[in-house]
Short mmCIF file of C-alpha atoms and ligand atoms in Angstrom, two decimals:
data_model
loop_
_atom_site.label_atom_id
_atom_site.label_comp_id
_atom_site.label_asym_id
_atom_site.label_seq_id
_atom_site.Cartn_x
_atom_site.Cartn_y
_atom_site.Cartn_z
CA MET A 612 267.90 282.30 133.47
CA LYS A 613 271.67 281.86 133.31
CA GLU A 614 273.29 279.88 136.10
CA PHE A 615 274.99 281.96 138.73
CA ALA A 616 277.59 281.47 141.44
CA VAL A 617 276.87 283.02 144.82
CA PHE A 618 279.67 285.20 146.13
CA TRP A 619 279.07 285.16 149.89
CA GLY A 620 282.00 287.36 150.87
CA CYS A 621 283.96 287.19 154.12
CA THR A 622 281.63 289.07 156.44
CA ILE A 623 278.45 287.05 155.92
CA GLN A 624 280.20 283.70 156.28
CA ALA A 625 282.37 284.72 159.20
CA ARG A 626 279.91 286.79 161.22
CA PHE A 627 276.36 286.43 159.95
CA PRO A 628 275.79 282.84 158.80
CA PHE A 629 272.03 283.32 159.24
CA LEU A 630 272.12 285.79 156.33
CA GLU A 631 273.54 283.03 154.18
CA LYS A 632 270.69 280.86 155.42
CA SER A 633 267.91 283.25 154.43
CA SER A 634 269.57 283.92 151.05
CA ARG A 635 269.75 280.19 150.29
CA LEU A 636 266.14 279.71 151.31
CA VAL A 637 264.87 282.41 148.98
CA PHE A 638 267.04 281.15 146.10
CA GLU A 639 265.53 277.70 146.65
CA ALA A 640 261.98 279.01 146.93
CA PHE A 641 262.28 280.68 143.53
CA LYS A 642 264.11 277.63 142.14
CA LEU A 643 266.93 279.86 140.94
CA PRO A 644 269.89 278.17 139.25
CA TYR A 645 272.48 279.02 141.89
CA ARG A 646 275.75 277.28 142.59
CA ASP A 647 278.45 277.23 145.20
CA VAL A 648 281.81 277.34 143.48
CA ASN A 649 285.30 276.74 144.79
CA GLY A 650 288.07 279.28 144.53
CA PHE A 651 286.69 282.62 145.70
CA THR A 652 288.61 284.75 148.19
CA CYS A 653 288.02 288.14 149.81
CA CYS A 654 286.60 290.41 147.08
CA PRO A 655 288.91 292.30 148.32
CA GLU A 656 287.68 294.90 150.73
CA LYS A 657 288.56 298.22 149.13
CA SER A 658 289.29 300.46 152.07
CA LEU A 659 291.70 297.90 153.45
CA ILE A 660 293.47 296.20 150.54
CA ASN A 661 293.43 299.13 148.12
CA ASN A 662 295.02 301.44 150.66
CA VAL A 663 297.84 299.04 151.35
CA ASP A 664 298.45 297.83 147.81
CA PRO A 665 296.35 298.92 144.81
CA LYS A 666 297.91 296.21 142.63
CA ALA A 667 296.92 293.47 145.05
CA PHE A 668 293.43 294.95 145.04
CA ALA A 669 293.12 294.74 141.25
CA VAL A 670 294.62 291.27 140.94
CA THR A 671 292.52 289.79 143.73
CA ALA A 672 289.27 291.15 142.31
CA ALA A 673 290.20 290.14 138.75
CA ARG A 674 291.02 286.65 140.00
CA ASN A 675 287.61 286.31 141.62
CA VAL A 676 285.92 287.44 138.42
CA SER A 677 288.07 285.00 136.44
CA VAL A 678 286.61 282.15 138.50
CA VAL A 679 283.11 282.85 137.13
CA ASP A 680 284.44 283.84 133.70
CA GLY A 681 286.05 280.42 133.47
CA LEU A 682 282.88 278.58 134.43
CA GLY A 683 280.69 280.57 132.07
CA VAL A 684 278.28 281.55 134.84
CA ASP A 685 277.16 284.89 136.30
CA LEU A 686 277.73 286.05 139.86
CA VAL A 687 275.23 287.20 142.48
CA SER A 688 276.14 288.46 145.94
CA PRO A 689 274.08 289.45 148.96
CA CYS A 690 276.92 291.86 149.87
CA THR A 691 277.05 295.31 148.28
CA GLY A 692 280.75 295.88 148.94
CA CYS A 693 281.78 292.68 147.19
CA VAL A 694 279.87 293.44 144.00
CA SER A 695 280.96 297.07 143.96
CA ASN A 696 284.64 296.16 144.32
CA LEU A 697 284.53 293.38 141.76
CA ALA A 698 282.61 295.54 139.28
CA THR A 699 284.94 298.51 139.77
CA VAL A 700 287.99 296.45 138.88
CA LYS A 701 286.17 294.70 136.03
CA GLU A 702 285.21 298.05 134.51
CA ASP A 703 288.73 299.44 134.96
CA LEU A 704 290.34 296.49 133.25
CA LEU A 705 287.87 296.40 130.39
CA HIS A 706 288.74 300.02 129.66
CA ASN A 707 292.49 299.66 130.08
CA PRO A 708 293.81 296.90 127.81
CA GLY A 709 297.36 297.49 129.07
CA GLU A 710 296.35 296.98 132.66
CA LYS A 711 294.23 293.99 131.72
CA ALA A 712 297.18 292.36 129.97
CA GLU A 713 299.37 293.00 133.00
CA VAL A 714 296.81 291.45 135.34
CA ASN A 715 296.29 288.45 133.06
CA ASN A 716 300.02 287.97 132.89
CA LEU A 717 300.01 287.55 136.64
CA LEU A 718 296.89 285.39 136.65
CA LYS A 719 298.59 283.00 134.25
CA GLU A 720 300.74 281.96 137.18
CA VAL A 721 297.63 280.47 138.79
CA ASP A 722 296.06 279.22 135.53
CA LYS A 723 293.38 281.86 135.42
CA GLU A 724 292.24 284.43 132.91
CA PHE A 725 290.12 287.50 133.39
CA THR A 726 287.78 288.14 130.45
CA GLY A 727 285.10 290.14 132.21
CA GLU A 728 282.34 288.17 130.47
CA ALA A 729 280.42 287.26 133.59
CA ASN A 730 277.64 289.56 134.77
CA LEU A 731 278.04 290.68 138.37
CA PHE A 732 274.83 291.36 140.25
CA HIS A 733 273.96 292.47 143.73
CA LEU A 734 271.02 290.47 145.04
CA VAL A 735 268.57 293.42 145.18
CA PRO A 736 268.88 294.65 141.59
CA PHE A 737 269.09 290.98 140.59
CA PHE A 738 265.68 290.24 142.11
CA HIS A 739 264.30 293.42 140.62
CA ASP A 740 265.57 292.95 137.07
CA GLN A 741 266.19 289.24 136.59
CA VAL A 742 263.49 287.63 138.73
CA GLY A 743 261.02 290.45 138.30
CA LYS A 744 257.72 291.63 139.69
CA ASN A 745 255.43 288.99 138.21
CA ILE A 746 257.32 286.01 139.48
CA ILE A 747 257.88 287.59 142.89
CA GLN A 748 254.25 288.50 143.36
CA ARG A 749 253.06 285.15 142.14
CA LYS A 750 255.18 283.40 144.75
CA ILE A 751 254.49 285.42 147.84
CA LYS A 752 251.94 284.14 150.29
CA LYS A 753 251.74 287.03 152.75
CA THR A 754 252.07 290.74 152.13
CA PHE A 755 253.41 293.50 154.33
CA ALA A 756 250.40 295.75 153.77
CA GLY A 757 250.11 298.18 156.65
CA MET A 758 253.82 298.04 157.49
CA LYS A 759 255.90 301.18 157.16
CA VAL A 760 259.58 300.56 156.65
CA ALA A 761 262.69 302.60 155.93
CA ILE A 762 265.05 301.37 153.22
CA HIS A 763 268.78 301.74 153.40
CA TYR A 764 270.29 301.06 149.97
CA GLY A 765 273.88 301.12 151.13
CA CYS A 766 276.38 303.12 149.07
CA HIS A 767 277.88 300.20 147.24
CA MET A 768 274.67 298.68 145.97
CA ILE A 769 274.47 301.45 143.38
CA ARG A 770 277.82 303.28 143.38
CA PRO A 771 280.13 303.74 141.58
CA SER A 772 277.49 303.84 138.86
CA HIS A 773 279.94 303.76 135.95
CA ALA A 774 280.83 300.23 137.07
CA LEU A 775 277.53 298.96 138.48
CA LYS A 776 275.12 300.58 136.00
CA ASN A 777 272.09 299.28 137.83
CA ASP A 778 270.09 302.24 139.16
CA ASP A 779 270.23 306.00 139.63
CA PRO A 780 273.27 306.49 141.88
CA MET A 781 271.79 309.40 143.81
CA ASP A 782 268.07 308.72 143.57
CA PRO A 783 267.65 304.96 143.18
CA VAL A 784 264.27 303.22 142.94
CA LYS A 785 264.73 299.47 142.65
CA PHE A 786 264.94 298.55 146.32
CA ASP A 787 261.85 300.71 146.93
CA ASP A 788 260.03 298.91 144.11
CA LEU A 789 260.79 295.51 145.61
CA ILE A 790 259.55 296.56 149.02
CA ARG A 791 256.34 297.91 147.52
CA TRP A 792 255.84 294.72 145.53
CA LEU A 793 255.83 292.98 148.90
CA GLY A 794 253.11 295.35 150.02
CA ALA A 795 255.04 297.51 152.50
CA GLU A 796 255.24 301.27 152.47
CA SER A 797 258.73 302.71 151.93
CA LEU A 798 259.07 305.82 154.07
CA GLY A 799 260.84 308.88 152.72
CA HIS A 800 263.43 310.22 155.15
CA ARG A 801 266.31 312.68 155.25
CA THR A 802 269.05 310.13 155.96
CA LYS A 803 267.84 307.59 153.41
CA MET A 804 270.89 307.95 151.18
CA MET A 805 273.40 308.64 153.93
CA CYS A 806 276.36 306.28 154.22
CA CYS A 807 275.90 303.83 157.11
CA GLY A 808 279.34 304.74 158.47
CA GLN A 809 280.46 301.21 159.33
CA GLY A 810 283.75 301.89 157.55
CA LEU A 811 284.80 303.97 160.53
CA ASP A 812 284.74 300.88 162.73
CA ARG A 813 287.29 299.33 160.41
CA VAL A 814 289.77 302.14 161.02
CA ASP A 815 289.49 302.16 164.81
CA GLN A 816 287.05 305.09 165.02
CA HIS A 817 284.23 303.37 166.88
CA GLU A 818 282.75 306.53 168.42
CA ASN A 819 282.48 308.11 164.97
CA ALA A 820 280.87 304.95 163.61
CA LEU A 821 278.26 305.17 166.37
CA HIS A 822 277.78 308.85 165.62
CA LEU A 823 276.83 308.11 162.01
CA ALA A 824 274.55 305.21 162.97
CA ARG A 825 272.84 307.45 165.52
CA GLU A 826 272.05 310.11 162.89
CA LYS A 827 269.85 307.63 161.08
CA LEU A 828 268.46 305.71 164.04
CA VAL A 829 267.24 308.86 165.77
CA GLU A 830 265.38 309.87 162.63
CA LEU A 831 263.89 306.39 162.20
CA LYS A 832 262.54 306.51 165.73
CA LYS A 833 261.00 309.89 165.02
CA ILE A 834 259.24 308.80 161.83
CA GLU A 835 258.13 305.58 163.56
CA ALA A 836 259.56 303.18 161.02
CA ASP A 837 258.53 299.61 161.80
CA ALA A 838 261.89 298.37 160.54
CA LEU A 839 264.99 299.31 158.65
CA ILE A 840 265.51 297.13 155.57
CA VAL A 841 269.11 296.56 154.43
CA CYS A 842 270.91 294.16 152.12
CA CYS A 843 274.58 294.58 153.00
CA PRO A 844 276.41 292.84 155.85
CA SER A 845 278.32 296.03 156.69
CA CYS A 846 275.17 298.09 156.95
CA PHE A 847 273.59 295.24 158.91
CA GLN A 848 276.49 295.20 161.35
CA GLN A 849 276.34 298.95 161.73
CA PHE A 850 272.63 299.14 162.44
CA ASP A 851 272.11 295.86 164.28
CA ASN A 852 275.28 295.35 166.34
CA ASN A 853 276.06 298.98 166.91
CA GLN A 854 272.47 299.85 167.66
CA PHE A 855 272.45 297.04 170.22
CA LEU A 856 275.52 298.55 171.88
CA MET A 857 273.93 301.99 171.98
CA ILE A 858 270.67 300.70 173.41
CA ARG A 859 272.66 298.87 176.08
CA GLU A 860 274.24 302.21 177.01
CA GLY A 861 270.75 303.59 177.53
CA GLU A 862 270.24 305.46 174.26
CA LYS A 863 266.60 305.96 173.39
CA ILE A 864 266.60 304.44 169.94
CA TYR A 865 265.01 301.27 168.65
CA THR A 866 264.40 300.09 165.11
CA PRO A 867 264.60 296.41 164.18
CA VAL A 868 266.87 295.73 161.22
CA ILE A 869 265.68 293.24 158.61
CA TYR A 870 267.74 291.84 155.76
CA PHE A 871 265.99 291.89 152.41
CA THR A 872 266.27 288.11 152.09
CA GLU A 873 264.52 287.75 155.45
CA LEU A 874 261.69 290.06 154.46
CA LEU A 875 261.26 288.20 151.21
CA GLY A 876 261.46 284.87 153.05
CA LEU A 877 258.73 285.94 155.45
CA ALA A 878 256.55 286.97 152.51
CA LEU A 879 257.11 283.54 151.00
CA GLY A 880 255.69 282.00 154.16
CA LEU A 881 258.95 280.92 155.77
CA SER A 882 259.14 281.28 159.54
CA PRO A 883 261.50 283.68 161.35
CA GLU A 884 263.11 280.63 162.97
CA GLU A 885 263.79 278.91 159.64
CA LEU A 886 265.25 282.15 158.34
CA GLY A 887 267.61 282.38 161.30
CA MET A 888 266.26 285.71 162.51
CA GLY A 889 267.09 284.75 166.07
CA GLY A 890 270.68 285.67 165.20
CA HIS A 891 269.96 289.40 165.33
CA ARG A 892 271.16 291.47 168.27
CA VAL A 893 268.28 293.96 168.14
CA ASP A 894 264.98 292.22 168.85
CA VAL A 895 262.79 291.78 165.77
CA GLY A 896 259.84 290.59 167.91
CA PRO A 897 257.84 293.85 167.86
CA PHE A 898 258.10 294.03 164.07
CA LEU A 899 256.81 290.47 163.72
CA LYS A 900 254.06 291.11 166.24
CA LYS A 901 252.78 294.18 164.44
CA TRP A 902 252.96 292.33 161.14
CA LYS A 903 250.87 289.49 162.52
CA GLU A 904 248.27 291.98 163.72
CA GLN A 905 248.14 293.54 160.25
CA LEU A 906 247.74 290.14 158.64
CA ASP A 907 244.97 289.19 161.04
CA LYS A 908 243.25 292.50 160.39
CA ALA A 909 243.45 292.09 156.62
CA GLY A 910 242.11 288.54 156.68
CA PRO A 911 242.95 285.94 154.08
CA SER A 912 241.55 287.87 151.08
CA GLU A 913 244.61 290.11 150.91
CA VAL A 914 246.83 287.15 150.28
CA ILE A 915 244.61 285.74 147.60
CA ASP A 916 244.32 289.14 145.95
CA THR A 917 248.04 289.44 145.40
CA GLU A 918 248.13 285.99 143.97
CA LEU A 919 245.30 286.72 141.57
CA ASN A 920 246.50 290.15 140.71
CA VAL A 921 249.26 289.11 138.39
CA PRO A 922 248.84 288.54 134.69
CA GLY A 923 248.33 284.89 133.91
CA ALA A 924 247.34 283.98 137.47
CA LEU A 925 244.03 282.55 136.34
CA ALA A 926 245.34 280.93 133.20
CA MET B 171 305.42 310.74 145.17
CA LEU B 172 301.94 312.23 145.04
CA LYS B 173 302.06 313.04 141.35
CA SER B 174 302.05 309.36 140.48
CA HIS B 175 298.83 308.92 142.47
CA LEU B 176 296.92 312.06 141.59
CA ASN B 177 296.01 314.17 138.59
CA PHE B 178 297.04 317.68 139.61
CA THR B 179 295.19 319.35 136.73
CA LEU B 180 291.90 317.91 137.95
CA LEU B 181 292.78 318.74 141.54
CA GLU B 182 293.40 322.38 140.56
CA GLU B 183 289.79 322.49 139.29
CA CYS B 184 288.70 320.79 142.45
CA ARG B 185 290.24 323.54 144.57
CA LYS B 186 288.10 326.10 142.74
CA CYS B 187 284.94 324.03 143.03
CA GLY B 188 284.30 322.38 146.39
CA ALA B 189 280.74 321.46 145.43
CA CYS B 190 280.79 317.92 146.78
CA TYR B 191 281.46 319.17 150.30
CA GLU B 192 277.70 319.60 150.57
CA VAL B 193 276.88 315.93 149.90
CA CYS B 194 279.81 314.27 151.65
CA PRO B 195 278.48 312.43 154.72
CA SER B 196 281.74 312.76 156.62
CA CYS B 197 281.94 316.49 155.90
CA ILE B 198 278.42 316.81 157.26
CA ALA B 199 278.77 314.56 160.29
CA LEU B 200 282.39 314.63 161.44
CA PRO B 201 283.82 317.89 162.74
CA GLY B 202 287.20 318.70 161.23
CA TYR B 203 286.82 316.47 158.19
CA ASP B 204 287.36 318.68 155.17
CA PRO B 205 288.98 317.29 152.00
CA ARG B 206 289.13 320.85 150.60
CA ALA B 207 291.85 321.70 153.11
CA VAL B 208 293.77 318.53 152.25
CA ILE B 209 293.56 319.24 148.52
CA LYS B 210 294.81 322.79 149.04
CA ASP B 211 297.81 321.46 150.96
CA ILE B 212 298.50 318.80 148.35
CA LEU B 213 298.59 321.44 145.64
CA GLU B 214 300.85 323.64 147.73
CA GLY B 215 303.16 320.77 148.55
CA SER B 216 302.52 320.81 152.28
CA TYR B 217 300.46 317.66 152.71
CA GLU B 218 302.85 315.83 155.07
CA LYS B 219 300.98 316.91 158.17
CA TRP B 220 297.86 315.08 157.02
CA LEU B 221 299.57 311.71 156.87
CA GLU B 222 299.34 311.28 160.61
CA SER B 223 295.87 312.72 160.88
CA LYS B 224 292.84 310.58 161.66
CA HIS B 225 290.89 312.62 159.12
CA ILE B 226 292.32 310.88 156.06
CA TRP B 227 290.78 307.65 157.37
CA GLN B 228 287.35 309.23 157.69
CA CYS B 229 286.58 309.12 153.99
CA LEU B 230 283.88 306.43 153.82
CA GLU B 231 284.46 305.65 150.15
CA CYS B 232 280.76 306.16 149.63
CA HIS B 233 281.40 307.61 146.14
CA HIS B 234 278.94 310.46 146.59
CA CYS B 235 281.63 312.93 145.52
CA LEU B 236 282.59 310.85 142.49
CA GLU B 237 278.99 310.65 141.30
CA MET B 238 278.24 314.34 141.51
CA CYS B 239 281.62 315.61 140.29
CA TYR B 240 281.59 317.19 136.86
CA GLN B 241 285.13 315.85 136.35
CA HIS B 242 284.15 312.36 137.48
CA TYR B 243 287.00 312.74 139.90
CA GLY B 244 286.40 313.21 143.55
CA PHE B 245 287.56 314.15 147.01
CA GLU B 246 287.85 310.43 147.46
CA ASP B 247 290.82 310.11 145.10
CA ALA B 248 292.78 312.63 147.12
CA MET B 249 291.98 310.86 150.37
CA THR B 250 292.82 307.43 148.94
CA ALA B 251 296.19 308.75 147.73
CA MET B 252 296.94 310.15 151.18
CA ARG B 253 296.07 306.85 152.82
CA THR B 254 298.21 304.87 150.41
CA ILE B 255 301.20 307.10 151.18
CA ALA B 256 300.52 307.03 154.91
CA THR B 257 300.31 303.24 154.77
CA LYS B 258 303.66 303.02 152.98
CA LYS B 259 305.14 304.99 155.86
CA GLY B 260 303.59 302.66 158.38
CA LEU B 261 301.08 305.25 159.54
CA TYR B 262 297.83 303.36 159.68
CA PRO B 263 295.20 302.27 162.19
CA PRO B 264 296.01 298.94 163.94
CA GLN B 265 292.98 297.27 162.36
CA ILE B 266 294.35 297.85 158.88
CA LYS B 267 297.53 296.07 159.92
CA ARG B 268 295.62 293.12 161.37
CA GLY B 269 293.32 292.91 158.36
CA TRP B 270 296.19 292.93 155.89
CA ALA B 271 298.05 290.24 157.84
CA MET B 272 294.96 288.04 157.77
CA PHE B 273 294.50 288.66 154.04
CA GLU B 274 298.13 287.79 153.30
CA LYS B 275 297.83 284.58 155.24
CA THR B 276 294.45 283.31 154.05
CA GLY B 277 293.23 285.46 151.15
CA ARG B 278 290.24 286.35 153.29
CA LEU B 279 289.36 288.69 156.13
CA GLY B 280 287.64 285.99 158.13
CA GLU B 281 286.98 282.28 157.82
CA PRO B 282 283.45 280.84 157.62
CA SER B 283 282.10 280.28 161.11
CA LYS B 284 281.93 276.53 161.76
CA PRO B 285 279.56 276.64 164.74
CA GLY B 286 277.36 279.10 162.83
CA ARG B 287 277.11 276.78 159.85
CA LYS B 288 276.16 273.91 162.10
CA LYS B 289 273.56 275.94 163.95
CA TYR B 290 271.80 277.04 160.75
CA GLY B 291 272.22 273.75 158.90
CA LEU B 292 274.45 275.23 156.18
CA PRO B 293 276.49 273.00 153.85
CA GLU B 294 280.28 272.72 153.95
CA PRO B 295 281.68 276.01 152.68
CA ALA B 296 283.19 275.97 149.19
CA LYS B 297 286.98 275.81 148.97
CA SER B 298 288.75 279.15 149.12
CA GLY B 299 291.31 280.31 146.57
CA GLY B 300 293.60 281.47 149.37
CA ASP B 301 296.63 279.53 148.13
CA GLU B 302 296.49 281.25 144.76
CA ILE B 303 296.29 284.64 146.46
CA LYS B 304 299.33 283.81 148.54
CA LYS B 305 301.21 282.93 145.40
CA LEU B 306 300.14 286.12 143.61
CA LEU B 307 301.00 288.31 146.59
CA ALA B 308 304.45 286.74 146.77
CA ILE B 309 305.04 287.55 143.09
CA LEU B 310 303.87 291.13 143.61
CA LYS B 311 306.15 291.49 146.61
CA ASN B 312 309.16 290.29 144.65
CA ASP B 313 308.31 292.65 141.80
CA THR B 314 308.25 295.69 144.03
CA SER B 315 311.39 294.74 145.93
CA GLY B 316 312.99 294.35 142.49
CA GLU B 317 311.90 297.90 141.60
CA LYS B 318 313.35 299.24 144.81
CA ALA B 319 316.62 297.41 144.18
CA ASP B 320 316.77 298.88 140.66
CA LYS B 321 316.40 302.39 141.98
CA GLY B 322 318.86 301.82 144.79
S1 SF4 C 1449 283.83 309.17 149.19
FE1 SF4 C 1449 284.79 310.13 150.98
S2 SF4 C 1449 285.14 312.25 150.40
FE2 SF4 C 1449 283.72 311.39 148.90
S3 SF4 C 1449 281.68 311.95 149.66
FE3 SF4 C 1449 282.16 309.91 150.48
S4 SF4 C 1449 283.12 310.28 152.48
FE4 SF4 C 1449 283.14 312.21 151.35
S1 SF4 C 1450 285.74 316.41 143.54
FE1 SF4 C 1450 284.67 317.29 141.82
S2 SF4 C 1450 282.75 318.10 142.70
FE2 SF4 C 1450 284.18 317.74 144.39
S3 SF4 C 1450 285.20 319.68 144.67
FE3 SF4 C 1450 286.46 318.47 143.31
S4 SF4 C 1450 285.83 319.12 141.27
FE4 SF4 C 1450 284.22 319.76 142.66
#
């Protein structure tokens, strides 16, 4: 596997350091060739920077890509927005030589050059396509058999598809696959592909942000999802922080929110404490409790089965 | 001003279509949000009233419209153009102003949390490229003020 730089993005490092923790732990567990590199900035956030200055948007994203281009490594991010923004600009520039030349002219001032050679991956499709089912299933020690979860892809994991090219933009499957490989059931639901709505919080429309979060959380309660699985810090903020605020106001909703790296970490045998899951606002205790009951019910054979069930396991 | 941001030929088709209204999460969930009305006003030259409206900030940039559009265009492009013009006129939510100021100063929208890193045993964060962004933004700023001076 090619070496890759991790693009943490602003939100995870500023607000959710425990998500960085669980991501690092799973990278380590799979012995993936990841690196921390100097020189990244905000991706930049599209709704903010692009609205104010589209040129600054393009140059900032191109500059970030040029950092990995220059090092000859790929890029992986646990944030959907970051990858989507970087990939959108990369695709634009690769198709507009004039614009690319203009951007590179500017980048020369800071000794950088955008070539667009580096692959840009979001962590979920990366685990699906680059790590793959066999290696994942060989590594996991505990499965989520008996657990029913709802998956929230997050718009920018898969869209815009002309730039990301990683799954069906309207009917994606890869996140579902991963969850099933870990043994959990992925519940179908009406709001599965709905935008989380966190963007509204960034334009001072908090009530509307809550309104969109509520649409999904009410449905999740109804279908009795054990957890909502996300892999985007914006979606996480929307469903964890904002759900916490709504519960505090007495709203009858409750679904723990689990980051994909945490779910994977748990399956690898890491503890919730190691993974930093105490950092969540909405209590994950009931999810963990039910999971433990399922594991106890299944007995140890389940674990061994998954380990033996992969080609080459007995070789 | 709008013509430089938007393709009016595609928008004309858009006015006749309206299909993506059905998949747009904001159209479904937020009363009063209707890009079709904005597009009609853009084409008729009477879009000014939307610049102060909260609705143009309700596009979530989820790209649902872009993906399903047979022109690979989208409601989103119209809303982005309106926001860019509104921003130029200083008509934007306070958070956008704060965010931009932070970005100009540091190249980021937030700095890595020091206590958080300590708590979770995370290594020193990598160095940011903020200085290079500052330099690039300064060049861009000079370029545009040059353009304005040319015109004036
Ligand atoms: S990008 Fe904006 S206009 Fe398009 S579907 Fe999403 S919210 Fe609606
Ligand atoms: S953006 Fe595309 S799909 Fe939506 S109304 Fe316009 S032409 Fe139709």
